[in-house]
Amino acid sequence: MKTLLILGAGKEQVAAIAAAKAKGIRTVVLDMNSKADGRAMADEFHLVSTRDKDAILNFVRYYPSKIDGVMTIASDIPHMVAAAGEALGARHIPVAVAELCVHKLHMKEKLREAGVNVPLFARIAGLADLKSFIAKTGFPIVIKPVDNSGARGVQRLSADMDIQAAFEYSRGFAYSGEVIAEKFITGLQISTEGLVHDGKFYCTGFADRNYARLDDAVPFMVEDGGDIPTLLNDTDKRAVEAEFEKAARALGIDWGPAKGDMIFGDDGKPYVIEIAARLSGGNFCYDKVPWSTGVDIVDILVDMAVGNGIDPARFVPTRNLATSQRYFFPTPGTIREIRGLPAAKGADHIRKVDVWARPGETIAALENHPSRVGYVISCAPTREQAVAAAQAAVARVEFLVEA
Ligand SMILES: Nc1ncnc2c1ncn2[C@@H]1O[C@H](COP(=O)(O)OP(=O)(O)OP(=O)(O)O)[C@@H](O)[C@H]1O
Ligand SMILES: [Mg+2]
């Protein structure tokens, strides 16, 4: 029996634990949260922080039997997965590549060098840098910490804003204290995902991200779910996929997962915002893509991680359905009651409804993705049906909030 180390036992990693178990692979799971959702399902659970490299390496070094592979889903810790993979002698994304992918500035420098189409960007050490960048690109711009995720500290700035305060805010979310500014690219925001296997790049996921609420949370950039299939025509879709592959290869991902934050610009060009060297979060790789295409890259990566062979047929879509996801955005305050969840769950085409906020909890103003409180996902024959179903289900749920 093979053994897979999974970094993280939270909601987003449950799909990896389930996929491994389903094929008789023993799961050893690490998380610093003793109440993590996936704990009960894991064959073995250990209280280890998935961001503490020394603790992970120690764990691996003293583990009494063979571990065949390591992976995670969603958690932006490819460098921890890579370090563990190296220590285990298991297949992994090279440590230096994974490190590059968790530093938005170094990643963009590498991409620009390789001729990948990225927005104009600059390292921002203080107000003078920010002013000179704005003088060069004009507004709007995006400012963000180089080393966080979940849109924490990401802001879209326009001329009427206090740019000094915005810089300080973004810097507050940077572990390293470093901040990057980018030109804001207008266009269709897209999520892509794929795997490199046997040297071949398979783009398995392609979704339009919904930024209809972009102006509600100014200056923050909060995505409200997304839709499959894309509105792009085949030619433009292929151009985005090609730029995605070019970026992943330029970074050095020669095996394993890549998640792309992409834009098809209003200028007709595909842009790379960033590439994550891991599987995606937000239900993309483990719900929406398998439901719409039949391709299950969580299942595939579980096999790849432990060194099992992969039949390339597993990358071929077996169906063509639409999915749509929308989040709940209650007004800030204390939740008194949540009404309508059973109606939302029972609505047409709805596959999943999840709300993690509970009555009594206080909801802060919307600033980033962790401040979302739940979602609905639909699956239907057409995109129009899926979107209408998700919107209708969200509308059925009422959050009674005391300001
Ligand atoms: N220069 C840009 N132009 C337009 N949109 C952008 C730009 N930079 C970021 N965004 C949007 O904001 C989102 C969050 O930014 P980014 O991916 O850099 O931060 P993050 O913290 O990694 O967020 P996430 O974990 O959600 O990907 C991007 O996925 C993209 O949709
Ligand atoms: Mg991102």
Tab-separated table of C-alpha atoms in Angstrom, residues 8-401:
chain	number	residue	atom	x	y	z
A	8	GLY	CA	-3.362	20.672	5.170
A	9	ALA	CA	-6.568	19.032	6.392
A	10	GLY	CA	-8.887	21.990	5.822
A	11	LYS	CA	-12.015	22.162	3.654
A	12	GLU	CA	-9.923	22.683	0.532
A	13	GLN	CA	-7.745	19.605	1.125
A	14	VAL	CA	-10.588	17.163	1.848
A	15	ALA	CA	-10.833	16.259	-1.852
A	16	ALA	CA	-7.211	15.057	-1.861
A	17	ILE	CA	-7.729	12.903	1.231
A	18	ALA	CA	-10.928	11.454	-0.260
A	19	ALA	CA	-9.343	10.747	-3.657
A	20	ALA	CA	-6.362	8.969	-2.091
A	21	LYS	CA	-8.522	6.883	0.221
A	22	ALA	CA	-10.814	5.882	-2.636
A	23	LYS	CA	-7.898	4.245	-4.418
A	24	GLY	CA	-6.420	2.554	-1.364
A	25	ILE	CA	-3.592	5.020	-0.749
A	26	ARG	CA	-2.851	5.623	2.928
A	27	THR	CA	-3.091	9.296	3.901
A	28	VAL	CA	-0.834	11.045	6.395
A	29	VAL	CA	-2.135	14.563	6.900
A	30	LEU	CA	-0.593	17.580	8.633
A	31	ASP	CA	-2.437	20.627	9.925
A	32	MET	CA	-1.972	23.005	12.842
A	33	ASN	CA	-5.729	23.090	13.396
A	34	SER	CA	-6.816	20.144	15.544
A	35	LYS	CA	-10.421	20.669	14.400
A	36	ALA	CA	-9.644	20.658	10.669
A	37	ASP	CA	-12.466	19.270	8.491
A	38	GLY	CA	-10.407	16.458	6.960
A	39	ARG	CA	-8.944	15.131	10.183
A	40	ALA	CA	-11.496	12.362	10.744
A	41	MET	CA	-11.084	11.093	7.192
A	42	ALA	CA	-7.281	10.875	7.294
A	43	ASP	CA	-5.581	7.576	8.157
A	44	GLU	CA	-3.115	9.562	10.232
A	45	PHE	CA	-3.298	13.148	11.405
A	46	HIS	CA	-0.440	15.132	12.953
A	47	LEU	CA	-0.530	18.591	14.466
A	48	VAL	CA	2.136	20.283	12.359
A	49	SER	CA	1.930	23.716	10.782
A	50	THR	CA	2.004	23.473	6.987
A	51	ARG	CA	3.949	26.747	6.870
A	52	ASP	CA	6.714	25.599	9.225
A	53	LYS	CA	9.354	24.141	6.933
A	54	ASP	CA	11.608	22.870	9.734
A	55	ALA	CA	8.683	21.129	11.414
A	56	ILE	CA	7.626	19.492	8.134
A	57	LEU	CA	11.176	18.364	7.353
A	58	ASN	CA	11.569	16.995	10.860
A	59	PHE	CA	8.312	15.139	10.536
A	60	VAL	CA	9.383	13.595	7.253
A	61	ARG	CA	12.872	12.718	8.523
A	62	TYR	CA	11.631	10.841	11.577
A	63	TYR	CA	8.557	9.263	10.027
A	64	PRO	CA	8.911	5.527	10.738
A	65	SER	CA	7.891	4.140	7.346
A	66	LYS	CA	8.031	5.034	3.671
A	67	ILE	CA	6.062	7.997	2.336
A	68	ASP	CA	5.704	7.808	-1.445
A	69	GLY	CA	4.591	11.331	-2.303
A	70	VAL	CA	3.335	14.702	-1.131
A	71	MET	CA	0.755	17.212	-2.338
A	72	THR	CA	-1.757	19.839	-1.299
A	73	ILE	CA	-4.744	21.631	-2.789
A	74	ALA	CA	-5.365	25.390	-2.720
A	75	SER	CA	-2.985	26.264	0.081
A	76	ASP	CA	-0.290	28.551	-1.345
A	77	ILE	CA	2.609	26.488	-0.022
A	78	PRO	CA	4.220	24.917	-3.114
A	79	HIS	CA	7.604	25.621	-1.489
A	80	MET	CA	6.649	23.450	1.507
A	81	VAL	CA	5.367	20.664	-0.767
A	82	ALA	CA	8.581	20.890	-2.807
A	83	ALA	CA	10.831	20.822	0.267
A	84	ALA	CA	8.993	17.777	1.636
A	85	GLY	CA	9.107	16.103	-1.787
A	86	GLU	CA	12.846	16.650	-1.995
A	87	ALA	CA	13.405	15.227	1.501
A	88	LEU	CA	11.253	12.197	0.669
A	89	GLY	CA	12.909	11.560	-2.665
A	90	ALA	CA	9.442	11.843	-4.232
A	91	ARG	CA	8.585	13.581	-7.503
A	92	HIS	CA	8.009	17.302	-6.953
A	93	ILE	CA	8.221	20.740	-8.507
A	94	PRO	CA	11.837	21.910	-8.017
A	95	VAL	CA	12.270	23.827	-4.750
A	96	ALA	CA	13.672	26.916	-6.515
A	97	VAL	CA	10.695	26.956	-8.909
A	98	ALA	CA	8.219	26.686	-6.052
A	99	GLU	CA	10.007	29.524	-4.205
A	100	LEU	CA	9.764	31.675	-7.332
A	101	CYS	CA	6.031	31.036	-7.530
A	102	VAL	CA	5.357	32.396	-4.032
A	103	HIS	CA	7.040	35.723	-4.751
A	104	LYS	CA	4.953	37.844	-7.111
A	105	LEU	CA	7.850	40.156	-8.017
A	106	HIS	CA	10.461	37.477	-8.733
A	107	MET	CA	7.859	35.509	-10.665
A	108	LYS	CA	6.952	38.503	-12.846
A	109	GLU	CA	10.637	39.281	-13.500
A	110	LYS	CA	11.154	35.726	-14.705
A	111	LEU	CA	8.028	35.855	-16.871
A	112	ARG	CA	8.978	39.197	-18.442
A	113	GLU	CA	12.473	37.882	-19.163
A	114	ALA	CA	10.945	34.918	-20.997
A	115	GLY	CA	8.748	37.176	-23.121
A	116	VAL	CA	5.490	36.210	-21.422
A	117	ASN	CA	2.856	38.927	-21.626
A	118	VAL	CA	2.548	40.397	-18.119
A	119	PRO	CA	1.253	43.815	-17.025
A	120	LEU	CA	3.827	46.567	-16.522
A	121	PHE	CA	5.022	46.229	-12.945
A	122	ALA	CA	7.532	47.650	-10.486
A	123	ARG	CA	8.865	46.967	-7.023
A	124	ILE	CA	7.557	49.632	-4.657
A	125	ALA	CA	9.763	50.463	-1.690
A	126	GLY	CA	8.055	53.738	-0.831
A	127	LEU	CA	5.959	56.651	-1.993
A	128	ALA	CA	8.556	57.903	-4.488
A	129	ASP	CA	8.547	54.553	-6.341
A	130	LEU	CA	4.776	54.522	-6.384
A	131	LYS	CA	4.600	58.063	-7.782
A	132	SER	CA	7.096	57.343	-10.516
A	133	PHE	CA	5.258	54.128	-11.468
A	134	ILE	CA	1.970	56.025	-11.704
A	135	ALA	CA	3.661	58.739	-13.775
A	136	LYS	CA	4.702	56.019	-16.225
A	137	THR	CA	1.492	53.945	-16.425
A	138	GLY	CA	-1.323	56.238	-15.290
A	139	PHE	CA	-4.282	55.047	-13.211
A	140	PRO	CA	-5.768	52.630	-12.446
A	141	ILE	CA	-3.029	50.471	-10.989
A	142	VAL	CA	-3.012	47.451	-8.714
A	143	ILE	CA	-0.864	47.325	-5.603
A	144	LYS	CA	-0.247	44.103	-3.671
A	145	PRO	CA	2.065	42.339	-1.249
A	146	VAL	CA	4.586	40.106	-3.075
A	147	ASP	CA	4.002	37.081	-0.890
A	148	ASN	CA	0.408	36.700	0.251
A	149	SER	CA	-2.666	35.066	-1.308
A	150	GLY	CA	-6.445	35.141	-1.220
A	151	ALA	CA	-6.334	38.739	-2.540
A	152	ARG	CA	-5.127	39.889	0.897
A	153	GLY	CA	-3.781	43.409	0.548
A	154	VAL	CA	-4.615	43.576	-3.186
A	155	GLN	CA	-6.064	46.981	-4.131
A	156	ARG	CA	-7.043	48.762	-7.334
A	157	LEU	CA	-6.061	52.400	-7.059
A	158	SER	CA	-7.480	55.363	-8.934
A	159	ALA	CA	-6.518	59.036	-8.950
A	160	ASP	CA	-8.736	60.102	-6.048
A	161	MET	CA	-7.163	57.718	-3.510
A	162	ASP	CA	-4.629	58.172	-0.744
A	163	ILE	CA	-1.791	56.207	-2.311
A	164	GLN	CA	0.449	56.425	0.752
A	165	ALA	CA	-2.242	54.819	2.929
A	166	ALA	CA	-2.850	52.174	0.240
A	167	PHE	CA	0.859	51.361	0.119
A	168	GLU	CA	1.008	50.978	3.913
A	169	TYR	CA	-2.078	48.755	3.840
A	170	SER	CA	-0.611	46.413	1.212
A	171	ARG	CA	2.732	46.339	2.963
A	172	GLY	CA	0.943	45.252	6.137
A	173	PHE	CA	0.023	41.993	4.369
A	174	ALA	CA	3.537	41.297	3.056
A	175	TYR	CA	5.472	38.747	5.122
A	176	SER	CA	8.699	40.106	3.620
A	177	GLY	CA	7.546	43.740	3.734
A	178	GLU	CA	7.804	43.939	-0.085
A	179	VAL	CA	5.131	45.421	-2.320
A	180	ILE	CA	4.599	45.359	-6.093
A	181	ALA	CA	2.516	47.667	-8.294
A	182	GLU	CA	1.064	46.642	-11.649
A	183	LYS	CA	-0.885	48.311	-14.377
A	184	PHE	CA	-4.553	47.348	-13.992
A	185	ILE	CA	-5.506	45.312	-17.048
A	186	THR	CA	-9.101	45.659	-18.205
A	187	GLY	CA	-10.593	42.601	-19.829
A	188	LEU	CA	-12.089	39.225	-19.092
A	189	GLN	CA	-10.617	37.687	-15.915
A	190	ILE	CA	-9.985	33.963	-16.273
A	191	SER	CA	-8.853	31.059	-14.121
A	192	THR	CA	-6.884	28.334	-15.853
A	193	GLU	CA	-5.462	25.146	-14.479
A	194	GLY	CA	-3.378	22.314	-15.777
A	195	LEU	CA	-0.870	19.585	-15.145
A	196	VAL	CA	2.443	18.771	-16.751
A	197	HIS	CA	2.753	15.024	-17.165
A	198	ASP	CA	5.463	13.242	-19.166
A	199	GLY	CA	6.550	16.597	-20.566
A	200	LYS	CA	3.108	17.360	-21.962
A	201	PHE	CA	1.049	20.279	-20.705
A	202	TYR	CA	-2.646	19.563	-20.198
A	203	CYS	CA	-4.859	22.619	-19.645
A	204	THR	CA	-7.778	20.986	-17.869
A	205	GLY	CA	-9.637	23.939	-16.353
A	206	PHE	CA	-10.802	27.181	-17.943
A	207	ALA	CA	-13.359	29.456	-16.267
A	208	ASP	CA	-14.489	33.070	-16.533
A	209	ARG	CA	-14.172	34.789	-13.162
A	210	ASN	CA	-17.052	36.992	-12.077
A	211	TYR	CA	-15.943	40.463	-11.063
A	212	ALA	CA	-19.411	42.019	-11.343
A	213	ARG	CA	-18.974	43.269	-7.764
A	214	LEU	CA	-15.644	44.940	-8.459
A	215	ASP	CA	-17.055	48.398	-7.816
A	216	ASP	CA	-18.823	47.384	-4.567
A	217	ALA	CA	-15.639	46.741	-2.612
A	218	VAL	CA	-13.359	49.533	-3.905
A	219	PRO	CA	-10.370	49.548	-3.577
A	220	PHE	CA	-10.393	45.793	-2.884
A	221	MET	CA	-10.520	43.182	-5.648
A	222	VAL	CA	-13.006	40.550	-4.594
A	223	GLU	CA	-14.090	37.893	-7.069
A	224	ASP	CA	-17.673	36.662	-6.859
A	225	GLY	CA	-17.311	33.135	-8.236
A	226	GLY	CA	-17.162	32.261	-11.891
A	227	ASP	CA	-18.633	30.412	-14.819
A	228	ILE	CA	-17.798	27.500	-17.107
A	229	PRO	CA	-17.710	27.440	-20.115
A	230	THR	CA	-15.929	30.638	-21.048
A	231	LEU	CA	-17.478	33.325	-23.236
A	232	LEU	CA	-14.276	33.454	-25.307
A	233	ASN	CA	-14.270	32.003	-28.816
A	234	ASP	CA	-11.948	29.063	-29.562
A	235	THR	CA	-9.164	31.199	-31.035
A	236	ASP	CA	-9.002	33.555	-28.053
A	237	LYS	CA	-9.308	30.663	-25.606
A	238	ARG	CA	-6.394	28.906	-27.275
A	239	ALA	CA	-4.347	32.112	-27.076
A	240	VAL	CA	-4.951	32.278	-23.313
A	241	GLU	CA	-4.056	28.584	-22.925
A	242	ALA	CA	-0.869	29.068	-24.934
A	243	GLU	CA	0.235	32.022	-22.782
A	244	PHE	CA	-0.589	30.024	-19.660
A	245	GLU	CA	1.566	27.101	-20.810
A	246	LYS	CA	4.367	29.443	-21.858
A	247	ALA	CA	4.323	31.025	-18.392
A	248	ALA	CA	4.269	27.720	-16.495
A	249	ARG	CA	7.167	26.387	-18.561
A	250	ALA	CA	9.110	29.654	-18.274
A	251	LEU	CA	8.890	29.374	-14.502
A	252	GLY	CA	10.255	25.838	-14.675
A	253	ILE	CA	7.170	23.772	-13.925
A	254	ASP	CA	8.153	20.610	-15.788
A	255	TRP	CA	5.985	18.234	-13.781
A	256	GLY	CA	2.837	18.689	-11.704
A	257	PRO	CA	0.209	21.354	-11.197
A	258	ALA	CA	-0.143	24.973	-12.327
A	259	LYS	CA	-2.980	27.418	-11.688
A	260	GLY	CA	-3.164	30.547	-13.841
A	261	ASP	CA	-4.687	33.917	-12.996
A	262	MET	CA	-5.163	35.169	-16.549
A	263	ILE	CA	-6.836	38.082	-18.333
A	264	PHE	CA	-7.968	38.274	-21.927
A	265	GLY	CA	-7.358	42.005	-22.303
A	266	ASP	CA	-9.663	44.438	-24.035
A	267	ASP	CA	-6.666	44.943	-26.354
A	268	GLY	CA	-7.143	41.363	-27.591
A	269	LYS	CA	-4.044	39.992	-25.860
A	270	PRO	CA	-3.767	37.308	-23.172
A	271	TYR	CA	-2.072	38.463	-19.944
A	272	VAL	CA	-0.601	36.441	-17.107
A	273	ILE	CA	-1.285	37.903	-13.658
A	274	GLU	CA	0.358	35.000	-11.896
A	275	ILE	CA	0.945	31.269	-11.885
A	276	ALA	CA	0.575	29.224	-8.710
A	277	ALA	CA	2.573	25.973	-8.564
A	278	ARG	CA	-0.245	24.003	-6.960
A	279	LEU	CA	-3.818	22.898	-7.512
A	280	SER	CA	-6.491	25.590	-7.296
A	281	GLY	CA	-8.821	26.442	-4.460
A	282	GLY	CA	-12.371	27.708	-4.479
A	283	ASN	CA	-13.858	24.393	-5.683
A	284	PHE	CA	-12.260	24.733	-9.118
A	285	CYS	CA	-10.167	21.560	-9.380
A	286	TYR	CA	-12.309	19.320	-7.195
A	287	ASP	CA	-15.894	20.334	-8.030
A	288	LYS	CA	-16.472	22.680	-10.949
A	289	VAL	CA	-14.011	21.241	-13.468
A	290	PRO	CA	-14.792	17.549	-12.827
A	291	TRP	CA	-18.537	18.254	-12.881
A	292	SER	CA	-18.328	20.108	-16.181
A	293	THR	CA	-15.678	18.062	-18.028
A	294	GLY	CA	-15.319	14.754	-16.196
A	295	VAL	CA	-11.557	15.371	-15.835
A	296	ASP	CA	-10.464	14.877	-12.245
A	297	ILE	CA	-6.971	16.293	-11.783
A	298	VAL	CA	-7.044	15.814	-8.032
A	299	ASP	CA	-7.319	12.099	-8.671
A	300	ILE	CA	-4.615	12.311	-11.346
A	301	LEU	CA	-2.205	14.286	-9.146
A	302	VAL	CA	-2.695	11.842	-6.269
A	303	ASP	CA	-1.437	9.107	-8.606
A	304	MET	CA	1.360	11.252	-10.027
A	305	ALA	CA	2.532	12.236	-6.543
A	306	VAL	CA	2.989	8.638	-5.389
A	307	GLY	CA	4.572	7.588	-8.675
A	308	ASN	CA	1.679	5.662	-10.221
A	309	GLY	CA	1.391	5.580	-14.013
A	310	ILE	CA	-1.187	7.816	-15.701
A	311	ASP	CA	-3.224	6.880	-18.754
A	312	PRO	CA	-3.344	10.097	-20.847
A	313	ALA	CA	-7.010	9.285	-21.591
A	314	ARG	CA	-7.736	10.593	-18.088
A	315	PHE	CA	-7.033	14.121	-19.382
A	316	VAL	CA	-9.697	13.873	-22.092
A	317	PRO	CA	-13.068	15.494	-21.265
A	318	THR	CA	-15.974	13.093	-21.159
A	319	ARG	CA	-18.779	15.647	-20.856
A	320	ASN	CA	-19.533	19.271	-21.545
A	321	LEU	CA	-21.686	20.801	-18.819
A	322	ALA	CA	-21.823	24.308	-17.393
A	323	THR	CA	-21.188	25.328	-13.808
A	324	SER	CA	-21.598	28.613	-11.985
A	325	GLN	CA	-20.494	29.674	-8.526
A	326	ARG	CA	-21.592	32.726	-6.535
A	327	TYR	CA	-20.616	33.746	-3.013
A	328	PHE	CA	-22.680	35.175	-0.175
A	329	PHE	CA	-21.786	38.720	0.842
A	330	PRO	CA	-23.752	39.687	3.960
A	331	THR	CA	-23.565	43.283	5.125
A	332	PRO	CA	-21.035	43.852	7.947
A	333	GLY	CA	-22.274	43.239	11.491
A	334	THR	CA	-23.252	40.356	13.740
A	335	ILE	CA	-25.187	37.525	12.112
A	336	ARG	CA	-28.417	36.845	14.022
A	337	GLU	CA	-29.985	34.294	11.710
A	338	ILE	CA	-29.437	32.654	8.347
A	339	ARG	CA	-32.649	31.829	6.465
A	340	GLY	CA	-33.375	29.946	3.283
A	341	LEU	CA	-30.474	27.476	3.113
A	342	PRO	CA	-32.715	24.414	2.590
A	343	ALA	CA	-34.541	26.226	-0.234
A	344	ALA	CA	-31.230	27.153	-1.865
A	345	LYS	CA	-29.958	23.574	-1.549
A	346	GLY	CA	-33.126	22.185	-3.089
A	347	ALA	CA	-33.235	24.659	-5.991
A	348	ASP	CA	-32.923	23.536	-9.626
A	349	HIS	CA	-29.413	22.629	-10.826
A	350	ILE	CA	-27.822	23.385	-7.443
A	351	ARG	CA	-25.059	20.907	-6.570
A	352	LYS	CA	-23.514	22.453	-3.501
A	353	VAL	CA	-24.267	25.124	-0.922
A	354	ASP	CA	-21.836	25.857	1.865
A	355	VAL	CA	-21.876	28.556	4.520
A	356	TRP	CA	-19.138	28.641	7.133
A	357	ALA	CA	-20.242	31.756	9.027
A	358	ARG	CA	-22.507	30.994	11.991
A	359	PRO	CA	-25.118	33.032	13.890
A	360	GLY	CA	-23.338	35.097	16.539
A	361	GLU	CA	-20.308	35.638	14.323
A	362	THR	CA	-19.292	39.144	13.366
A	363	ILE	CA	-18.765	39.854	9.698
A	364	ALA	CA	-16.211	42.527	8.795
A	365	ALA	CA	-16.363	44.720	5.698
A	366	LEU	CA	-15.323	42.865	2.548
A	367	GLU	CA	-11.590	43.160	1.886
A	368	ASN	CA	-10.355	39.856	0.474
A	369	HIS	CA	-11.319	36.276	-0.263
A	370	PRO	CA	-11.109	34.963	3.312
A	371	SER	CA	-13.833	37.480	4.202
A	372	ARG	CA	-16.352	35.580	2.054
A	373	VAL	CA	-18.799	33.502	4.141
A	374	GLY	CA	-20.122	30.825	1.784
A	375	TYR	CA	-21.202	29.959	-1.752
A	376	VAL	CA	-23.545	28.096	-4.065
A	377	ILE	CA	-22.508	26.075	-7.122
A	378	SER	CA	-24.833	25.005	-9.904
A	379	CYS	CA	-24.321	22.556	-12.731
A	380	ALA	CA	-26.580	22.657	-15.796
A	381	PRO	CA	-26.570	21.952	-19.546
A	382	THR	CA	-25.898	25.590	-20.535
A	383	ARG	CA	-23.992	28.494	-19.037
A	384	GLU	CA	-27.129	30.651	-19.025
A	385	GLN	CA	-29.021	28.028	-17.014
A	386	ALA	CA	-26.133	27.547	-14.604
A	387	VAL	CA	-25.710	31.282	-13.965
A	388	ALA	CA	-29.452	31.840	-13.505
A	389	ALA	CA	-29.628	28.898	-11.089
A	390	ALA	CA	-26.700	30.124	-8.978
A	391	GLN	CA	-28.078	33.649	-8.832
A	392	ALA	CA	-31.533	32.383	-7.872
A	393	ALA	CA	-30.108	30.169	-5.118
A	394	VAL	CA	-28.048	33.017	-3.643
A	395	ALA	CA	-31.161	35.205	-3.633
A	396	ARG	CA	-33.031	32.619	-1.545
A	397	VAL	CA	-30.635	32.945	1.360
A	398	GLU	CA	-31.127	35.787	3.788
A	399	PHE	CA	-28.576	36.855	6.402
A	400	LEU	CA	-30.204	38.773	9.261
A	401	VAL	CA	-27.385	41.001	10.429
